[in-house]
Amino acid sequence: MEYQLELTVLMPCLNEEETLGICIKKAKDAIEKHNLLAEILIADNGSTDSSIEIATELGARVINVDEKGYGSALIAGIQQAQGEYIIMGDADDSYDFGDIMKFVSKLGEGNDLVMGNRFKGGIEKGAMPFLHRYLGNPVLSFIGRLFFKSAIKDFHCGLRGFNRTAILGIGLCTTGMEFASEMVVKSVLNNLTIAEVPVKLYPDGRSRAPHLRTWHDGWRHLRFLLLYSPKWLFLYPGFIITFLGVLITSMLCFGPVSLGTITFDIHTMLYSAMAAVMGWQVIAFYFQAKMLAVQSNLIEEPVWLMRFKKWFSLEKGIIAGFVLMLLGCMLTGYSFLIWDKNNFGNLQPTEVFRVVIPAVASLVLGVQLIFNSFFVSILDLKAINHSLVYLNKSIVIKSEMQIYCLNQ
């Protein structure tokens, strides 16, 4: 079956003179073999070797991208590509561009993004460092599937195909290697249709070291995944920390707890109380992050958030905060009574701190709750103002249209 698709084969390039020509020739052979209507586009990111000359001699179109970074080069290439569909791949000869028909076929079936899977297609000896193969890629791909409920097994394969219009519509913006994760994550969040095909990974054909920096770029990928998943960044850790903090503090309020030869007392109680305070603040960050994401049109407003906003008010938050502060003041007063019984002399820490620690924690939680309530109200007020501005603009436009119609 012949495919007459408007196709761009896109390769980011930074000093790839040793392998760029090989990649272009493989892509040209595949294009001619399958009678594809296609171009080869090189997004050059500041090469100082003969890469640009090689690409030009072989008939590829070259664009110069001033902003440094893997993601920067690819974003510029996607924007300037002339094809309806794009097959992107690294120019280091680690992928076989003869495999582009696998991607073209899946794109022809209506998929928006087609990912290569190196773990299914095979990884030749020496093609992927040990840490990348058995730790970095599997762990980061697992985190991506867990956080975003994606079925993709290989988040970081450099050979992939996609519908240009669909990918431009999801707002890709990262400039570094984390661009690979961003494309998958935003495609999932925007409900694009995603497929996967097996591809083989070959040893890098260059004599120099690769641009990829294991720990630096691995962290950038992980950071991106966390920033785009406030549940895993804020809510789940915050809930676990708060729950454990409250549980342990409550148990130790009645006296020391022993497990075998180990005894937990007021020192543990101090740490657990502070954990409860920190965990609560992390949960508050989750709510605030969700509200900001909704206001920025990054996500649709969840049903639970709409219900929360209907139930919540600044006054309720302030009252709850003052109740916690009142509890803290009462416990503080009780600690003074204990001190009074001892004629304001030296006290047994194990006795008085069992009251003081919950008192301080309650005071801090109360203050946090009050000011977090003010902050949430500011966010909600900002959302209301945006809605009013939009409504006013709509009224003005409608009025102008009515005046125009009356004048016709």
Coordinates of C-alpha atoms in Angstrom, one line a residue:
M1 CA 0.0 0.0 0.0
E2 CA 1.4 3.4 -0.9
Y3 CA 1.1 6.4 1.4
Q4 CA 0.9 9.9 -0.1
L5 CA 1.4 11.8 3.2
E6 CA 2.8 15.3 3.5
L7 CA 5.8 14.3 5.7
T8 CA 8.8 15.9 7.3
V9 CA 11.7 13.9 8.6
L10 CA 13.2 16.2 11.3
M11 CA 16.7 15.8 12.8
P12 CA 18.1 18.1 15.6
C13 CA 21.8 18.6 15.0
L14 CA 24.8 19.9 16.9
N15 CA 28.2 19.0 15.3
E16 CA 27.1 15.7 13.8
E17 CA 29.3 15.6 10.8
E18 CA 30.3 12.0 11.4
T19 CA 26.8 10.6 11.3
L20 CA 24.5 13.2 9.8
G21 CA 25.1 12.2 6.2
I22 CA 24.4 8.5 7.0
C23 CA 21.1 9.4 8.6
I24 CA 20.0 11.6 5.8
K25 CA 20.8 8.9 3.2
K26 CA 18.8 6.3 5.1
A27 CA 15.9 8.7 5.3
K28 CA 16.1 9.5 1.6
D29 CA 16.2 5.8 0.7
A30 CA 13.1 5.1 2.8
I31 CA 11.3 8.1 1.3
E32 CA 12.1 7.0 -2.3
K33 CA 11.4 3.3 -1.6
H34 CA 7.9 4.0 -0.3
N35 CA 7.1 6.9 -2.7
L36 CA 6.5 9.4 0.1
L37 CA 5.9 13.0 -0.5
A38 CA 8.4 14.3 2.1
E39 CA 11.2 16.7 3.1
I40 CA 14.2 16.2 5.3
L41 CA 14.7 19.1 7.7
I42 CA 17.8 19.7 9.8
A43 CA 17.3 21.9 12.9
D44 CA 20.9 23.0 13.5
N45 CA 21.7 24.2 17.0
G46 CA 25.0 26.0 16.3
S47 CA 27.2 23.5 14.6
T48 CA 30.8 24.6 14.1
D49 CA 31.8 21.5 12.1
S50 CA 30.8 20.7 8.5
S51 CA 27.3 19.4 9.4
I52 CA 25.4 22.2 7.6
E53 CA 27.5 21.7 4.4
I54 CA 26.9 17.9 4.5
A55 CA 23.1 18.4 4.9
T56 CA 22.9 21.0 2.2
E57 CA 24.9 18.8 -0.3
L58 CA 22.5 15.9 0.3
G59 CA 19.4 18.0 -0.4
A60 CA 18.2 18.5 3.1
R61 CA 16.6 21.8 4.2
V62 CA 18.5 23.4 7.1
I63 CA 17.2 25.9 9.6
N64 CA 19.4 27.7 12.2
V65 CA 18.2 27.6 15.8
D66 CA 19.9 30.2 18.1
E67 CA 18.4 29.1 21.4
K68 CA 20.5 26.2 22.8
G69 CA 19.0 22.9 23.8
Y70 CA 17.5 19.7 22.4
G71 CA 14.0 20.9 23.0
S72 CA 14.7 24.3 21.4
A73 CA 15.9 22.8 18.2
L74 CA 13.0 20.4 17.9
I75 CA 10.3 23.1 18.7
A76 CA 11.8 25.4 16.0
G77 CA 11.9 22.4 13.6
I78 CA 8.2 21.5 14.3
Q79 CA 7.2 25.1 13.8
Q80 CA 9.0 25.4 10.4
A81 CA 8.2 21.9 9.1
Q82 CA 6.2 21.8 5.9
G83 CA 4.8 18.3 6.4
E84 CA 1.4 17.4 7.9
Y85 CA 3.2 14.6 9.8
I86 CA 6.7 14.7 11.3
I87 CA 9.1 11.8 12.0
M88 CA 11.8 13.0 14.4
G89 CA 15.0 11.2 15.2
D90 CA 18.5 11.8 16.5
A91 CA 21.2 12.4 14.0
D92 CA 23.8 10.2 15.7
D93 CA 22.9 7.0 13.7
S94 CA 21.6 5.2 16.7
Y95 CA 18.2 4.8 15.0
D96 CA 17.5 3.4 11.5
F97 CA 15.5 6.0 9.5
G98 CA 14.6 3.1 7.2
D99 CA 11.9 2.3 9.9
I100 CA 9.9 5.4 9.2
M101 CA 7.1 3.5 7.5
K102 CA 6.2 1.9 10.8
F103 CA 5.4 5.4 12.0
V104 CA 3.8 6.5 8.8
S105 CA 1.4 3.5 8.9
K106 CA 0.3 4.3 12.4
L107 CA -0.1 8.0 11.7
G108 CA -2.2 7.0 8.6
E109 CA -4.5 5.1 11.0
G110 CA -5.3 8.4 12.8
N111 CA -2.9 8.4 15.7
D112 CA -1.6 11.8 16.8
L113 CA 1.6 10.5 18.4
V114 CA 3.5 7.3 17.6
M115 CA 6.3 6.4 20.0
G116 CA 9.2 4.1 19.3
N117 CA 9.9 1.4 21.9
R118 CA 13.5 0.3 22.1
F119 CA 12.9 -2.3 24.8
K120 CA 10.5 -4.1 22.4
G121 CA 12.6 -3.6 19.3
G122 CA 15.9 -4.5 20.8
I123 CA 19.0 -2.7 22.2
E124 CA 22.3 -3.7 20.6
K125 CA 25.3 -4.3 22.8
G126 CA 26.9 -0.9 23.7
A127 CA 24.0 1.1 22.4
M128 CA 22.7 2.2 25.8
P129 CA 24.8 2.7 29.0
F130 CA 24.0 0.3 31.9
L131 CA 22.5 3.0 34.1
H132 CA 20.2 4.3 31.3
R133 CA 19.1 0.8 30.4
Y134 CA 18.4 -0.7 33.8
L135 CA 17.7 2.4 36.0
G136 CA 17.2 5.7 34.2
N137 CA 14.8 4.9 31.4
P138 CA 12.8 2.1 33.1
V139 CA 12.3 4.1 36.3
L140 CA 11.4 7.4 34.6
S141 CA 9.1 5.6 32.2
F142 CA 7.4 3.8 35.1
I143 CA 7.0 7.1 37.0
G144 CA 5.5 8.7 33.8
R145 CA 3.0 5.8 33.5
L146 CA 2.1 6.0 37.2
F147 CA 1.7 9.7 37.4
F148 CA -0.2 10.2 34.1
K149 CA -1.9 6.8 33.5
S150 CA -0.1 6.3 30.2
A151 CA 0.5 3.0 28.5
I152 CA 3.8 4.1 26.9
K153 CA 6.7 1.8 27.9
D154 CA 9.5 4.0 26.6
F155 CA 9.1 7.7 27.4
H156 CA 12.5 8.7 26.0
C157 CA 12.9 7.1 22.6
G158 CA 14.4 9.6 20.3
L159 CA 12.6 8.2 17.2
R160 CA 8.9 9.1 17.1
G161 CA 6.2 10.4 14.7
F162 CA 3.3 12.8 15.2
N163 CA 0.6 14.9 13.7
R164 CA 2.2 18.4 13.4
T165 CA -1.1 20.3 14.1
A166 CA -1.9 18.2 17.1
I167 CA 1.5 18.6 18.7
L168 CA 1.6 22.3 18.0
G169 CA -1.7 22.6 19.8
I170 CA -0.4 21.2 23.2
G171 CA 2.0 24.0 23.8
L172 CA 5.5 22.3 24.1
C173 CA 7.9 24.7 25.7
T174 CA 10.9 22.9 27.4
T175 CA 14.3 23.6 25.9
G176 CA 16.4 20.6 27.2
M177 CA 16.3 16.9 27.0
E178 CA 13.1 16.8 29.1
F179 CA 11.3 17.8 25.9
A180 CA 11.0 14.0 25.3
S181 CA 8.9 13.6 28.4
E182 CA 7.0 16.8 27.9
M183 CA 5.7 15.6 24.5
V184 CA 4.3 12.4 25.9
V185 CA 2.9 13.9 29.1
K186 CA 1.1 16.8 27.4
S187 CA -0.2 14.4 24.7
V188 CA -1.7 12.3 27.4
L189 CA -3.2 15.3 29.3
N190 CA -4.7 16.6 26.1
N191 CA -6.2 13.2 25.2
L192 CA -4.3 12.7 22.0
T193 CA -4.3 9.3 20.4
I194 CA -1.0 7.5 21.1
A195 CA 0.5 4.4 19.6
E196 CA 3.8 2.6 20.0
V197 CA 6.0 0.6 17.6
P198 CA 9.1 -1.4 18.2
V199 CA 12.4 0.1 17.0
K200 CA 16.0 -1.0 17.4
L201 CA 18.7 1.0 19.1
Y202 CA 22.2 0.9 17.7
P203 CA 25.5 2.0 19.1
D204 CA 26.1 5.7 18.6
G205 CA 28.1 6.2 15.4
R206 CA 30.1 9.2 16.7
S207 CA 33.6 9.1 18.1
R208 CA 33.0 11.8 20.6
A209 CA 30.9 11.7 23.8
P210 CA 27.1 12.2 23.5
H211 CA 25.4 15.4 24.4
L212 CA 23.2 13.6 27.0
R213 CA 24.4 14.1 30.6
T214 CA 23.2 11.2 32.7
W215 CA 22.4 12.8 36.1
H216 CA 21.7 16.3 35.0
D217 CA 19.3 15.4 32.2
G218 CA 17.8 12.6 34.3
W219 CA 17.0 15.1 37.0
R220 CA 15.4 17.5 34.4
H221 CA 13.1 14.6 33.3
L222 CA 12.1 13.8 36.9
R223 CA 11.6 17.4 37.8
F224 CA 9.3 17.9 34.8
L225 CA 7.2 14.8 35.7
L226 CA 6.8 16.1 39.3
L227 CA 5.9 19.6 38.3
Y228 CA 3.2 18.4 36.1
S229 CA 1.7 16.0 38.7
P230 CA 0.7 18.0 41.8
K231 CA -1.0 14.9 43.3
W232 CA 2.3 13.0 43.5
L233 CA 4.4 16.1 44.3
F234 CA 2.1 17.6 47.0
L235 CA -1.1 15.7 47.9
Y236 CA 0.1 12.1 48.4
P237 CA 3.3 13.0 50.3
G238 CA 1.5 15.6 52.3
F239 CA -1.3 13.3 53.3
I240 CA 1.1 10.5 54.4
I241 CA 3.3 12.9 56.4
T242 CA 0.3 14.6 58.1
F243 CA -1.4 11.3 58.9
L244 CA 1.8 9.8 60.4
G245 CA 2.6 13.0 62.3
V246 CA -0.9 13.3 63.8
L247 CA -1.0 9.5 64.6
I248 CA 2.4 9.4 66.4
T249 CA 1.8 12.7 68.2
S250 CA -1.6 11.5 69.5
M251 CA -0.1 8.2 70.7
L252 CA 2.7 9.9 72.6
C253 CA 0.4 12.4 74.3
F254 CA -0.6 9.7 76.8
G255 CA 3.0 8.6 77.5
P256 CA 6.0 6.9 76.1
V257 CA 5.6 4.0 73.6
S258 CA 8.0 1.1 73.6
L259 CA 8.6 -1.3 70.7
G260 CA 10.9 -4.0 72.0
T261 CA 14.0 -2.4 73.5
I262 CA 13.3 1.0 71.8
T263 CA 11.3 3.6 73.6
F264 CA 9.7 6.6 71.8
D265 CA 9.1 9.7 73.9
I266 CA 8.9 13.5 73.7
H267 CA 11.8 13.8 71.3
T268 CA 9.9 11.6 68.8
M269 CA 6.8 13.6 69.6
L270 CA 8.5 16.9 68.7
Y271 CA 9.5 15.6 65.3
S272 CA 6.1 14.0 64.6
A273 CA 4.3 17.2 65.5
M274 CA 6.4 19.2 63.1
A275 CA 5.8 16.5 60.5
A276 CA 2.0 17.1 60.9
V277 CA 2.6 20.9 60.4
M278 CA 4.7 20.4 57.3
G279 CA 2.4 17.8 55.8
W280 CA -0.6 20.1 56.2
Q281 CA 1.2 22.9 54.4
V282 CA 2.2 20.6 51.6
I283 CA -1.5 19.6 51.2
A284 CA -2.4 23.3 51.1
F285 CA 0.1 23.7 48.2
Y286 CA -1.7 21.0 46.3
F287 CA -5.0 22.9 46.5
Q288 CA -3.4 26.2 45.5
A289 CA -1.5 24.6 42.6
K290 CA -4.8 23.1 41.3
M291 CA -6.5 26.5 41.5
L292 CA -3.6 28.1 39.6
A293 CA -3.7 25.4 37.0
V294 CA -7.4 25.9 36.4
Q295 CA -7.0 29.7 36.2
S296 CA -4.2 29.3 33.7
N297 CA -6.3 27.0 31.5
L298 CA -3.8 24.2 31.9
I299 CA -6.5 21.8 33.1
E300 CA -10.3 21.7 33.4
E301 CA -11.7 22.4 36.8
P302 CA -12.3 19.1 38.7
V303 CA -15.7 18.4 40.2
W304 CA -14.3 18.1 43.7
L305 CA -12.6 21.6 43.4
M306 CA -15.9 23.1 42.3
R307 CA -17.7 21.5 45.3
F308 CA -14.9 22.7 47.6
K309 CA -15.1 26.3 46.4
K310 CA -18.9 26.3 46.9
W311 CA -18.4 25.0 50.5
F312 CA -15.3 27.0 51.4
S313 CA -15.3 30.6 52.5
L314 CA -12.7 32.9 53.9
E315 CA -14.8 33.2 57.1
K316 CA -14.9 29.4 57.6
G317 CA -11.1 29.2 57.2
I318 CA -10.5 32.0 59.7
I319 CA -12.9 30.5 62.2
A320 CA -11.2 27.1 61.9
G321 CA -7.8 28.7 62.2
F322 CA -8.9 30.5 65.4
V323 CA -10.3 27.3 66.9
L324 CA -6.9 25.7 66.4
M325 CA -5.2 28.7 67.9
L326 CA -7.6 28.7 70.8
L327 CA -6.8 25.0 71.4
G328 CA -3.1 25.9 71.4
C329 CA -3.7 28.7 73.9
M330 CA -5.7 26.4 76.2
L331 CA -2.9 23.8 76.1
T332 CA -0.4 26.6 76.8
G333 CA -2.5 27.7 79.8
Y334 CA -2.6 24.1 81.1
S335 CA 1.2 24.0 80.8
F336 CA 1.4 27.1 83.0
L337 CA -0.8 25.4 85.6
I338 CA 1.6 22.5 85.7
W339 CA 4.5 25.0 86.2
D340 CA 2.5 26.7 88.9
K341 CA 2.1 23.5 90.8
N342 CA 5.9 23.2 90.8
N343 CA 6.2 26.8 92.2
F344 CA 7.5 28.0 88.8
G345 CA 10.7 26.0 89.4
N346 CA 12.3 23.3 87.3
L347 CA 10.0 20.9 85.5
Q348 CA 10.3 17.4 84.2
P349 CA 10.5 17.7 80.4
T350 CA 8.7 14.4 79.9
E351 CA 5.7 15.9 81.7
V352 CA 5.4 19.4 80.4
F353 CA 6.5 18.8 76.8
R354 CA 3.7 16.3 76.4
V355 CA 1.4 19.4 76.6
V356 CA 3.7 22.1 75.1
I357 CA 4.4 20.3 71.8
P358 CA 0.7 19.9 70.8
A359 CA 0.1 23.5 72.0
V360 CA 2.8 24.9 69.7
A361 CA 1.7 22.6 66.8
S362 CA -1.9 23.8 67.2
L363 CA -0.9 27.5 67.2
V364 CA 1.2 27.1 64.1
L365 CA -1.5 25.1 62.2
G366 CA -4.0 27.7 63.2
V367 CA -1.9 30.6 61.8
Q368 CA -1.2 28.5 58.6
L369 CA -4.9 27.8 58.1
I370 CA -5.9 31.5 58.4
F371 CA -3.3 32.8 55.9
N372 CA -3.8 29.9 53.5
S373 CA -7.5 30.7 53.6
F374 CA -6.7 34.3 52.6
F375 CA -4.4 33.1 49.8
V376 CA -7.1 30.7 48.4
S377 CA -9.6 33.6 48.6
I378 CA -7.2 35.8 46.6
L379 CA -6.8 33.1 44.0
D380 CA -10.6 32.8 43.8
L381 CA -11.0 36.6 43.6
K382 CA -8.6 36.6 40.7
A383 CA -10.6 33.9 38.9
I384 CA -13.8 36.0 39.5
N385 CA -12.1 39.1 38.0
H386 CA -11.0 37.1 35.0
S387 CA -14.6 35.9 34.5
L388 CA -15.9 39.5 34.8
V389 CA -13.4 40.8 32.3
Y390 CA -14.4 38.0 29.8
L391 CA -18.1 38.8 30.4
N392 CA -17.6 42.5 29.9
K393 CA -15.7 41.8 26.6
S394 CA -18.5 39.5 25.5
I395 CA -21.1 42.2 26.2
V396 CA -19.1 44.9 24.4
I397 CA -18.6 42.6 21.3
K398 CA -22.3 41.7 21.4
S399 CA -23.3 45.4 21.6
E400 CA -21.0 46.3 18.7
M401 CA -22.5 43.6 16.6
Q402 CA -26.0 44.8 17.3
I403 CA -25.0 48.4 16.4
Y404 CA -23.4 47.1 13.2
C405 CA -26.5 45.1 12.3
L406 CA -28.8 48.1 12.9
N407 CA -26.6 50.3 10.7
Q408 CA -26.8 47.9 7.8

